Coordinates of C-alpha atoms and ligand atoms in Angstrom, one line a residue:
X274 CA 65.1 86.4 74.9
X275 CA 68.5 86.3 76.7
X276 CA 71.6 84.9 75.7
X277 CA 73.3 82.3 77.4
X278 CA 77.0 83.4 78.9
X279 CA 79.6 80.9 80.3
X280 CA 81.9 83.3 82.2
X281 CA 84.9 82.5 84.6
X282 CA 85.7 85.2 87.0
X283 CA 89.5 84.8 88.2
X284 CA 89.1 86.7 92.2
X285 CA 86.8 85.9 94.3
X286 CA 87.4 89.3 96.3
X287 CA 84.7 92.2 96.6
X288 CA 84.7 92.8 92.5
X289 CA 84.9 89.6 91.3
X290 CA 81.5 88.8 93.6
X291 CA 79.8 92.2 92.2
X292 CA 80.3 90.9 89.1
X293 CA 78.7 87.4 89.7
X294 CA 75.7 89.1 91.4
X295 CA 75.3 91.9 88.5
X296 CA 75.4 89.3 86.2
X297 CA 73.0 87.0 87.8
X298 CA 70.6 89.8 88.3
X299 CA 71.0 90.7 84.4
X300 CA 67.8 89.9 82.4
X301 CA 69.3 90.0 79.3
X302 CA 72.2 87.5 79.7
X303 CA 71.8 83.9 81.6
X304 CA 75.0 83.7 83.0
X305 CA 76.9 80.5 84.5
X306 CA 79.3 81.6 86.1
X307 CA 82.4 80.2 87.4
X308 CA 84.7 82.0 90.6
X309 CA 88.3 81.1 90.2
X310 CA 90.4 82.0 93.5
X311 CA 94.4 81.2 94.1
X312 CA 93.1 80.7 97.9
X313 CA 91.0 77.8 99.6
X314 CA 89.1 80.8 100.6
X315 CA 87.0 83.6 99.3
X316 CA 86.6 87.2 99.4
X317 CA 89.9 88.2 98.9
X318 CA 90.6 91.5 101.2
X319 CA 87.7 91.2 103.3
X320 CA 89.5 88.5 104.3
X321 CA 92.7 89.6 104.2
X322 CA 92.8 93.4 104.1
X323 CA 90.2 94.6 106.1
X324 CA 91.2 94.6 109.5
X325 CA 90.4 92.3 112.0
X326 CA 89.2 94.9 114.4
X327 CA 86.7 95.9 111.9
X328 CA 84.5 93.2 111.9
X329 CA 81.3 95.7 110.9
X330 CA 83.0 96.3 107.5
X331 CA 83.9 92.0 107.1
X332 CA 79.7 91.4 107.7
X333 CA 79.4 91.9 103.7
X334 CA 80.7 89.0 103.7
X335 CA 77.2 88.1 104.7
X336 CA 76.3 89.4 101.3
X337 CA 78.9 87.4 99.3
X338 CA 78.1 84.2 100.4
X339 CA 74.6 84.4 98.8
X340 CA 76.0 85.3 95.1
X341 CA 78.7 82.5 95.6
X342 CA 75.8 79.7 97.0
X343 CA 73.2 80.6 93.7
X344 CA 72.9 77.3 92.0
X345 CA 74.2 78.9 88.8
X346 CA 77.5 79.9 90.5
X347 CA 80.5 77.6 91.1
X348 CA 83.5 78.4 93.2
X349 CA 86.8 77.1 92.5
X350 CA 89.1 77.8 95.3
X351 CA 93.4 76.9 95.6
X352 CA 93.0 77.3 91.8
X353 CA 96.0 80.0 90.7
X354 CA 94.8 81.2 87.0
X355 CA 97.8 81.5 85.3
X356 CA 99.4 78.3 86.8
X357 CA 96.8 75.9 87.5
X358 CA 95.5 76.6 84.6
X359 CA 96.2 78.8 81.8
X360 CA 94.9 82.0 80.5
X361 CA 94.0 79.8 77.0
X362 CA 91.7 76.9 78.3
X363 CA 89.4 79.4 80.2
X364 CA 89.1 81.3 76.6
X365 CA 88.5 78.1 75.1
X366 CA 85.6 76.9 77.6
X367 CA 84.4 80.6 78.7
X368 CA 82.7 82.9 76.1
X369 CA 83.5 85.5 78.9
X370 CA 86.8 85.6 81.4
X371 CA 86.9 88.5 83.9
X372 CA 90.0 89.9 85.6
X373 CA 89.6 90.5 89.3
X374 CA 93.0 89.7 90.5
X375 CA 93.3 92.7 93.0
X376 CA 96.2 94.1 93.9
X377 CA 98.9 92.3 96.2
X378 CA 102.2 93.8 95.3
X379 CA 103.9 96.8 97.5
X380 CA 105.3 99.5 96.7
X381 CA 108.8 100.7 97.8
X382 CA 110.2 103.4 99.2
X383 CA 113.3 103.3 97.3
X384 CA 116.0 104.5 100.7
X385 CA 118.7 102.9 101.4
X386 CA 118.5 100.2 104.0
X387 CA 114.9 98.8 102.4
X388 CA 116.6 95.4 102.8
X389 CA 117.4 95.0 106.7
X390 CA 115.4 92.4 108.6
X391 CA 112.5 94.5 110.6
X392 CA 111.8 96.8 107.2
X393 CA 108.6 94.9 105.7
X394 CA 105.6 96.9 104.0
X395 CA 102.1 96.7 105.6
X396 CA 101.6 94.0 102.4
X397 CA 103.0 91.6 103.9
X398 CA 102.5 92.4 107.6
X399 CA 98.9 92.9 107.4
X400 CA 98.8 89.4 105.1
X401 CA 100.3 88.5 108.4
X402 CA 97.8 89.3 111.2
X403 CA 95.2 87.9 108.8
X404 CA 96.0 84.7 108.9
X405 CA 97.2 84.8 105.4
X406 CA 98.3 80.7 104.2
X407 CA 101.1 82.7 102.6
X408 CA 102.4 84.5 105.5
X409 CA 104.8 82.5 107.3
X410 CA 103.8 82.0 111.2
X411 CA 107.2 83.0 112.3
X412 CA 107.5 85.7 109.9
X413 CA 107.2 88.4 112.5
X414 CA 108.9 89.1 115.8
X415 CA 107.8 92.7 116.7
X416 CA 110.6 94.1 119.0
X417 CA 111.9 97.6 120.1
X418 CA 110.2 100.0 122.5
X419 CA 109.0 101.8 119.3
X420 CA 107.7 101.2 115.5
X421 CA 107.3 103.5 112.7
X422 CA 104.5 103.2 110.2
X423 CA 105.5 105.3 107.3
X424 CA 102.6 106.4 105.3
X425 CA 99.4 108.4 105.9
X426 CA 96.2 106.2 104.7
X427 CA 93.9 103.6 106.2
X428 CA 96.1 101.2 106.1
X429 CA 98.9 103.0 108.1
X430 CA 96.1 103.4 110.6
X431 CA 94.9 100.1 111.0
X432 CA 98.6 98.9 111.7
X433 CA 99.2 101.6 114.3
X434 CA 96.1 101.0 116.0
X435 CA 96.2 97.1 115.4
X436 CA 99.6 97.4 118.0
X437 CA 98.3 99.2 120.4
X438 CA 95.6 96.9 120.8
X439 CA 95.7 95.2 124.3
X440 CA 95.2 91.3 124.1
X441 CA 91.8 90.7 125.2
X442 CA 90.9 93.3 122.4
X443 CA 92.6 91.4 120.1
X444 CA 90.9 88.1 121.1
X445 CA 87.8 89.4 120.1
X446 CA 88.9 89.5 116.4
X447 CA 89.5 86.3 114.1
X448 CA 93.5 86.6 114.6
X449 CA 95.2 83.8 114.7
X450 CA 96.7 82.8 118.0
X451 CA 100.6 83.3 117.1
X452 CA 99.5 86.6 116.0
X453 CA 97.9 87.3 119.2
X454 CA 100.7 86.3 121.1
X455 CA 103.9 88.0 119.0
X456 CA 101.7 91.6 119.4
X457 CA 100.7 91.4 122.8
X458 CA 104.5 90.4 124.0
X459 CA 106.2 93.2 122.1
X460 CA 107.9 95.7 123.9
X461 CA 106.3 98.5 121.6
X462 CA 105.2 101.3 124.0
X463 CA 105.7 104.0 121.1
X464 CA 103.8 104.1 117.5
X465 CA 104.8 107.3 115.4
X466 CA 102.9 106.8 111.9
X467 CA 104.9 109.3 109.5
X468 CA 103.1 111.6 106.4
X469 CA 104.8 112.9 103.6
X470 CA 102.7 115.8 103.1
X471 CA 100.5 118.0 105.9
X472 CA 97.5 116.9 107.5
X473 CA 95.0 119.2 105.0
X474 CA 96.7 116.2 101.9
X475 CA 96.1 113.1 104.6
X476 CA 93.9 109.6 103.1
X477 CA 93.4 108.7 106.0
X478 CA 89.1 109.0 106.8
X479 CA 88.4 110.9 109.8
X480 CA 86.2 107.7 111.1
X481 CA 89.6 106.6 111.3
X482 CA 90.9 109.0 113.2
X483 CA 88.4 110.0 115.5
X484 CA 88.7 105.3 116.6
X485 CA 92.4 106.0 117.5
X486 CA 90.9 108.2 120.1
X487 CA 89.5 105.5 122.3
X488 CA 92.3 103.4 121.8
X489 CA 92.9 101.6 125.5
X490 CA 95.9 103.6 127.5
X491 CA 97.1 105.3 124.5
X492 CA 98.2 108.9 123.8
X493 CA 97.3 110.1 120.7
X494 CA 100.1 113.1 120.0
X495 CA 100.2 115.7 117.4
X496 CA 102.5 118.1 116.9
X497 CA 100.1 121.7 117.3
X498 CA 102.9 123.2 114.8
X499 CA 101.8 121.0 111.9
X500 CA 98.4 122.1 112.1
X501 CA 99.9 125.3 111.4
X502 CA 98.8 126.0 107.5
X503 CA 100.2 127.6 104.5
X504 CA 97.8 129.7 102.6
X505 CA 97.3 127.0 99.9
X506 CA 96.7 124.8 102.7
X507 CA 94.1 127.0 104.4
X508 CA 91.9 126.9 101.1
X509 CA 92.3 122.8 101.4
X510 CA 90.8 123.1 104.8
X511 CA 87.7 124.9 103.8
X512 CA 86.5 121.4 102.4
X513 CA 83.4 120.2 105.2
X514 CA 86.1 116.5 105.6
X515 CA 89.2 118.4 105.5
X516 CA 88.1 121.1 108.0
X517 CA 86.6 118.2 110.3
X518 CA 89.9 116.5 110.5
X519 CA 92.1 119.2 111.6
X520 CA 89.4 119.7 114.3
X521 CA 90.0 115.9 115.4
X522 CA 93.5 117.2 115.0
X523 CA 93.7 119.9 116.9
X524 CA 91.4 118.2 119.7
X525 CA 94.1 115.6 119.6
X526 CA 97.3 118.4 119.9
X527 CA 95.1 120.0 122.5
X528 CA 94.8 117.0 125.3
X529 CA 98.7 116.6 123.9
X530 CA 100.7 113.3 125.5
X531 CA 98.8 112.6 128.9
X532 CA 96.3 109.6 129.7
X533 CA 98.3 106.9 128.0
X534 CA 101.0 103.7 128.8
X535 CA 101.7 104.0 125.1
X536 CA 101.6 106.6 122.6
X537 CA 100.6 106.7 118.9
X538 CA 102.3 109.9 117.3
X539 CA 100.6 111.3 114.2
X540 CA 103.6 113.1 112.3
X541 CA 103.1 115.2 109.0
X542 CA 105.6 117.1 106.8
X543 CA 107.9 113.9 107.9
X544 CA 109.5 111.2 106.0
X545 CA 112.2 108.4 106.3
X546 CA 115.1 108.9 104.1
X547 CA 117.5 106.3 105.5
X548 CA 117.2 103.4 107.4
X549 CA 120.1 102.0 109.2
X550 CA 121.2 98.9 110.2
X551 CA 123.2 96.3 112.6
X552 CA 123.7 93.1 111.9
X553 CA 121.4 92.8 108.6
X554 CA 118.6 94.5 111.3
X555 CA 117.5 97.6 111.5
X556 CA 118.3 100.1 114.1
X557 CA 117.2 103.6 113.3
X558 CA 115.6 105.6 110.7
X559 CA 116.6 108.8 109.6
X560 CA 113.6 111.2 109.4
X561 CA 113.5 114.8 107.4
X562 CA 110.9 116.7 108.8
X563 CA 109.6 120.0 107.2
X564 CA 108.8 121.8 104.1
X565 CA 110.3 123.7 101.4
X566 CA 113.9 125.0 102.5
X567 CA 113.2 124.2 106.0
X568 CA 113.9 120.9 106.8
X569 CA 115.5 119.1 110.0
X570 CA 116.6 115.7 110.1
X571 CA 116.8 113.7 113.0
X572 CA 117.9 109.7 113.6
X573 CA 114.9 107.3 115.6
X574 CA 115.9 104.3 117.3
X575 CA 113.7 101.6 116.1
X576 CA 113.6 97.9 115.3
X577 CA 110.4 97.8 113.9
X578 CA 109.5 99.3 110.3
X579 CA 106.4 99.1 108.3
X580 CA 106.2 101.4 105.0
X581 CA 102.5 101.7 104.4
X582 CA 102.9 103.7 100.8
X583 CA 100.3 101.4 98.3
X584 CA 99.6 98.3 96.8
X585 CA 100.1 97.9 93.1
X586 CA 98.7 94.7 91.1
X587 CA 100.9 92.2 89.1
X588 CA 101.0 91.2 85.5
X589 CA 99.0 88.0 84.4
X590 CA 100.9 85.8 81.8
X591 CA 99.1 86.3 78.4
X592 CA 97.4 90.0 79.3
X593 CA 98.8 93.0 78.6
X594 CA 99.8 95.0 81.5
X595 CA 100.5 98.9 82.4
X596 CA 104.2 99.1 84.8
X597 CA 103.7 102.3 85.3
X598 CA 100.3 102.0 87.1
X599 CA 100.2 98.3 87.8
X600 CA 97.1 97.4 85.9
X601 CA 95.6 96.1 83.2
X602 CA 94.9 98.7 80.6
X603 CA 90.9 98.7 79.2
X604 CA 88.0 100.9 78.1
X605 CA 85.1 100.3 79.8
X606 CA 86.5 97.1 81.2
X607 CA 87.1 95.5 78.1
X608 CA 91.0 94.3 77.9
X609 CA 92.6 96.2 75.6
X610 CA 95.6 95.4 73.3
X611 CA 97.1 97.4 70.4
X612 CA 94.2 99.8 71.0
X613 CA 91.9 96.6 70.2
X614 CA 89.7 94.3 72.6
X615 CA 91.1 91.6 73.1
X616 CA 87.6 89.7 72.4
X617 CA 86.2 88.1 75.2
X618 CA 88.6 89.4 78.4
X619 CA 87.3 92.1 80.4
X620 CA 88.9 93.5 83.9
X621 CA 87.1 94.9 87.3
X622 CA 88.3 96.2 90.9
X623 CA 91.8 96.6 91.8
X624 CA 93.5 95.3 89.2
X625 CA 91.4 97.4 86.4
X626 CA 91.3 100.9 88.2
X627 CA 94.0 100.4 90.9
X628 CA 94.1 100.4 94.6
X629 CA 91.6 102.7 95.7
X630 CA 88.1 103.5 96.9
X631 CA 86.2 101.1 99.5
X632 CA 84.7 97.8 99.1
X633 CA 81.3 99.7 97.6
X634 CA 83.5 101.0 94.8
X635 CA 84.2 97.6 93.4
X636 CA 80.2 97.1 92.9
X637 CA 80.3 100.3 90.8
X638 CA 83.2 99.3 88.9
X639 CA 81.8 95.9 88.2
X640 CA 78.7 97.4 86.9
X641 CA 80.6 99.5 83.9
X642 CA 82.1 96.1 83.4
X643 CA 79.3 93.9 83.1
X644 CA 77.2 96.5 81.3
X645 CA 80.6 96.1 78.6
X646 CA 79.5 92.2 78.7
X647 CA 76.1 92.1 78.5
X648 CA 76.4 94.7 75.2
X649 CA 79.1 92.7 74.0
X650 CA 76.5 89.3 74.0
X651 CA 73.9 91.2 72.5
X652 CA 75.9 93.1 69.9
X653 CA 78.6 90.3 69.2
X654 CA 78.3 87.3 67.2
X655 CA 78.9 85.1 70.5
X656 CA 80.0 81.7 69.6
X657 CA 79.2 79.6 72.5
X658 CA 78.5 76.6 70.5
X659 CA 82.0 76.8 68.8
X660 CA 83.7 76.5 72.2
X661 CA 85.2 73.2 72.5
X662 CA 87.5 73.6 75.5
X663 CA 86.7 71.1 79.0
X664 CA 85.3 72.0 81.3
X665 CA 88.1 73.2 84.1
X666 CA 86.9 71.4 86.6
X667 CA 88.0 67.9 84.4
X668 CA 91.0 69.8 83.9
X669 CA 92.1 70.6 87.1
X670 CA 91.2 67.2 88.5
X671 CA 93.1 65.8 86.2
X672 CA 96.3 67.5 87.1
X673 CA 94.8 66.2 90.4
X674 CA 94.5 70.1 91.9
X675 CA 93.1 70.1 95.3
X676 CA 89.8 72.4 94.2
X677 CA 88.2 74.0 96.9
X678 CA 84.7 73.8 96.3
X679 CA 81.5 76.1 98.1
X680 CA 81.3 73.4 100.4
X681 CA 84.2 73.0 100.8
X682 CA 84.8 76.1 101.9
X683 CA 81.5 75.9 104.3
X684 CA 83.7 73.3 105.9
X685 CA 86.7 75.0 106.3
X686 CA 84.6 77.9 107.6
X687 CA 83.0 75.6 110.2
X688 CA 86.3 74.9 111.4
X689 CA 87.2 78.4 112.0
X690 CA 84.4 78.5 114.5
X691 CA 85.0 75.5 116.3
X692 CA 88.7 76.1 116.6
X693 CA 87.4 79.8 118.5
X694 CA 84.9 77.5 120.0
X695 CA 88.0 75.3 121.6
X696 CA 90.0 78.9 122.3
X697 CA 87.0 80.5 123.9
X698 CA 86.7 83.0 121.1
X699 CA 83.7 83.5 118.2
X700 CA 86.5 82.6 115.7
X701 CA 90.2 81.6 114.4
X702 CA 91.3 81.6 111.1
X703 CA 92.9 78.8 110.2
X704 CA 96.4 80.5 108.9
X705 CA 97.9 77.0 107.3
X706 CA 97.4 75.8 103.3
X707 CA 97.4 72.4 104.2
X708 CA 95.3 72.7 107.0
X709 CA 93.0 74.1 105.1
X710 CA 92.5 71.8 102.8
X711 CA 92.3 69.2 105.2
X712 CA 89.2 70.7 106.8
X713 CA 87.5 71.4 103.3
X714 CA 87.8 67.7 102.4
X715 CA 87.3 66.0 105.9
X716 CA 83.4 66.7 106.2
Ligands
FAD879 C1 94.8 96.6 104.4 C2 93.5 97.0 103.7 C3 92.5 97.4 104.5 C4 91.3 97.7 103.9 N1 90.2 98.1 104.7 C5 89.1 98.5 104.1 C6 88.0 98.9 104.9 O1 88.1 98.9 106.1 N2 86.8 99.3 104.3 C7 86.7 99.2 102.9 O2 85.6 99.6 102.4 N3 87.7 98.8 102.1 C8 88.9 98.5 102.7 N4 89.9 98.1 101.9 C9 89.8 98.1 100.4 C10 89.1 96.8 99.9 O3 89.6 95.7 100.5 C11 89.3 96.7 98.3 O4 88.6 97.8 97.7 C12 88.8 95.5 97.7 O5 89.2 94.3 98.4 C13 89.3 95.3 96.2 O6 88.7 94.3 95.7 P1 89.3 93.4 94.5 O7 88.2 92.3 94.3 O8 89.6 94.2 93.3 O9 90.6 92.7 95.0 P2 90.9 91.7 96.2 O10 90.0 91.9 97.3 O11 92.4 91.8 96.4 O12 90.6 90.3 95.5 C14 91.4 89.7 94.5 C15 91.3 88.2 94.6 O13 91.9 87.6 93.4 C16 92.6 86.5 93.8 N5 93.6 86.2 92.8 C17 94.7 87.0 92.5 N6 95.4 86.4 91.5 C18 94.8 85.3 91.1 C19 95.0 84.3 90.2 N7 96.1 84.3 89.3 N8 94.2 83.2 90.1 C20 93.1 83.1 90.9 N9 92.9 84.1 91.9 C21 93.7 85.1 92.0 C22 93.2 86.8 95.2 O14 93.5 85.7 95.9 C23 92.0 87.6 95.8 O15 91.2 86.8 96.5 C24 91.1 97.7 102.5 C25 92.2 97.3 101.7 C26 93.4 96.9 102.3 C27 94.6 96.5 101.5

């Protein structure tokens, strides 16, 4: 026999969906299970992460919208846990509350001249170019003849290769129009994306790198002395990945700065240790490039910055929460607190392991987690019947919260189409809240 589960999961992102289809496909629990999202929208970063150019990777989404349409799944979009409703009522209505907040915070680089107008970390600028409601339309003007990317992962990629994208590349993505318009008028000619550390200790994946290659008009430059290696480093090389990127490297050094309009510069050993200013805006960055005693500096003229160093997630009122790492300490997935589970609360994804892996990670992850949960209803005396809380949806309606609801969303997502439809393009995201909700209500 299986036991009955009312669970809320609060993200609707790739974890918080693994764990609604790993507990629907559970024979020993028969869960109901409830998707809280802050958005109108689901799946957080496939939505707003992964980038638009990318749109192989966003087809899971494919896959998502069958766990969220199962009859014994409800979504509750433009509902912020935490705000719209406390932390309290879901443990009074839910036997079961799972954590899948992500991770939306940034990390800084801690120079001086963070704070100038043109610094912003690739947070809020890829939030940006996905349309994100929370990203303000006019919230970038991309100007200068070159931009600096500071940090050497996937994410650093995607926004060095997202701006040398020429327009009618980028009108083959979901982008919003503004977007489209602010990067394909900017002067940038010049995109040098800056590692800490040699190319042997790059994140980057060398799918990655081998796409900047056929990147329209654009130079991809290396500098052959970085691929120059240490002895340490020539043991980090004999790894089958590692060795494969220095020969995308080196292929890259080789053709060295002809065949482009614009060049994307890959630069290792190098980081930014000031960034200086004019009138509240920055001008140049100072870079230190080298290793060990030998270092050089040198200034850049630049008016563009985007430090590309990590997200980090964000404490939820009423959980306990790790500074240092930015997540939300557990065993197993279970919450912990004072080296106890805090009975009930469990955690998955970003939030619960940090910001790493790809979206298939998240489905592992959400299996330790609902493995925790289904022995917990088996083991523990589960008190469904107790539970006397309302059910949220009567609570949020009557603090007259605009809940987006699956169909909701079906309409909002049929708007996307039709406005690409009117635009000549397979899709626009609609960028604006309101807007938003307007379309999820008006079918
Ligand atoms: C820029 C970028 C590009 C990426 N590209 C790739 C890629 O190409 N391929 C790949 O495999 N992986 C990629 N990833 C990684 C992938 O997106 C993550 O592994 C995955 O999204 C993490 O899933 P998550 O569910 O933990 O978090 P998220 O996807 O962040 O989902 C969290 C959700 O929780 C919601 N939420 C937060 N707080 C609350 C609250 N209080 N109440 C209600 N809802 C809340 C958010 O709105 C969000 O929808 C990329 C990540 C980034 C940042």
């Amino acid at each position: 026999m299986s036991v009955n589960l009312r669970v809320a999961v609060v993200g609707s992102g790739p974890s918080g969906i693994f764990t609604a289809q790993l507990l629907g496909e559970s024979d020993r629990v028969d869960a109901q299970v409830d998707v809280f999202d802050r958005l109108p929208v689901p799946y957080g970063l496939v939505r707003y992460g992964v980038a638009p150019d990318h749109p192989k990777i966003k087809s899971i989404v494919g896959a998502f919208a069958e766990v969220l349409a199962d009859p014994r799944v409800r979504f509750f979009g433009n509902v912020t846990v935490g705000n719209d409703i406390s932390l309290a009522e879901l443990r009074n209505y839910y036997d079961v509350v799972v954590f899948a907040s992500g991770a939306s915070q940034d990390r800084r680089l801690g120079i001086p001249g963070e704070h100038l107008s043109g610094v912003s970390s690739a947070t809020e600028f890829v939030a940006w170019y996905s349309g994100h409601p929370d990203a303000g339309v006019e919230r970038f003007s991309i100007s200068g003849h070159t931009a600096v990317v500071v940090g050497g992962g996937n994410v650093a990629l995607d926004v060095a290769r997202l701006l040398n994208r020429t327009p009618d590349e980028l009108r083959r993505t979901d982008m919003p129009e503004h977007v489209i318009e602010a990067i394909a008028s900017s002067g940038i000619r010049d995109v040098r994306v800056l590692a800490r550390r040699g190319p042997v200790h790059a994140k980057f994946t060398n799918k990655e790198l081998i796409e900047l290659g056929s990147l329209t008009d654009c130079a991809i430059v290396v500098d052959p002395v970085d691929l120059e290696l240490n002895a340490e480093d020539q043991e980090g090389a004999a790894n089958p990945l590692v060795s494969r990127r220095m020969a995308i490297l080196k292929e890259y050094a080789d053709r060295g700065s002809r065949g482009g309009e614009r060049t994307l510069r890959l630069e290792f050993n190098t980081r930014p240790t000031e960034l200086q200013g004019d009138n509240g805006h920055v001008r140049s960055v100072r870079l230190a490039r080298g290793q060990g005693d030998d270092i050089s500096t040198t200034d850049v003229a630049t008016q563009f910055v985007v430090r590309s160093i990590g997200y980090r997630g964000c404490e939820l009122v009423g959980l306990p929460f790790d500074e240092h790492r930015g997540v939300i300490p557990h065993r197993e997935g279970r919450v912990i607190v004072d080296e106890e589970h805090l009975a009930g609360t469990y955690v998955t994804g970003w939030i619960k392991r940090g910001p790493s892996g790809v979206i298939g990670t998240n489905r592992l992850d959400a299996n330790e987690t609902v493995t925790a949960i289904v022995e917990d209803a088996l083991t523990l005396p589960h008190a469904r019947s107790e539970k006397s809380g309302v059910d949220p949806l009567e609570l949020l309606r009557a603090r007259e919260v605009a809940v987006v609801d699956w169909n909701g969303w079906l309409s909002i997502d049929q708007a996307e189409v039709e406005l690409g439809r009117d635009l000549e393009r397979a899709r626009v995201k609609i960028h604006d809240r309101s807007e938003m909700l307007n379309a999820a209500i008006s079918r």
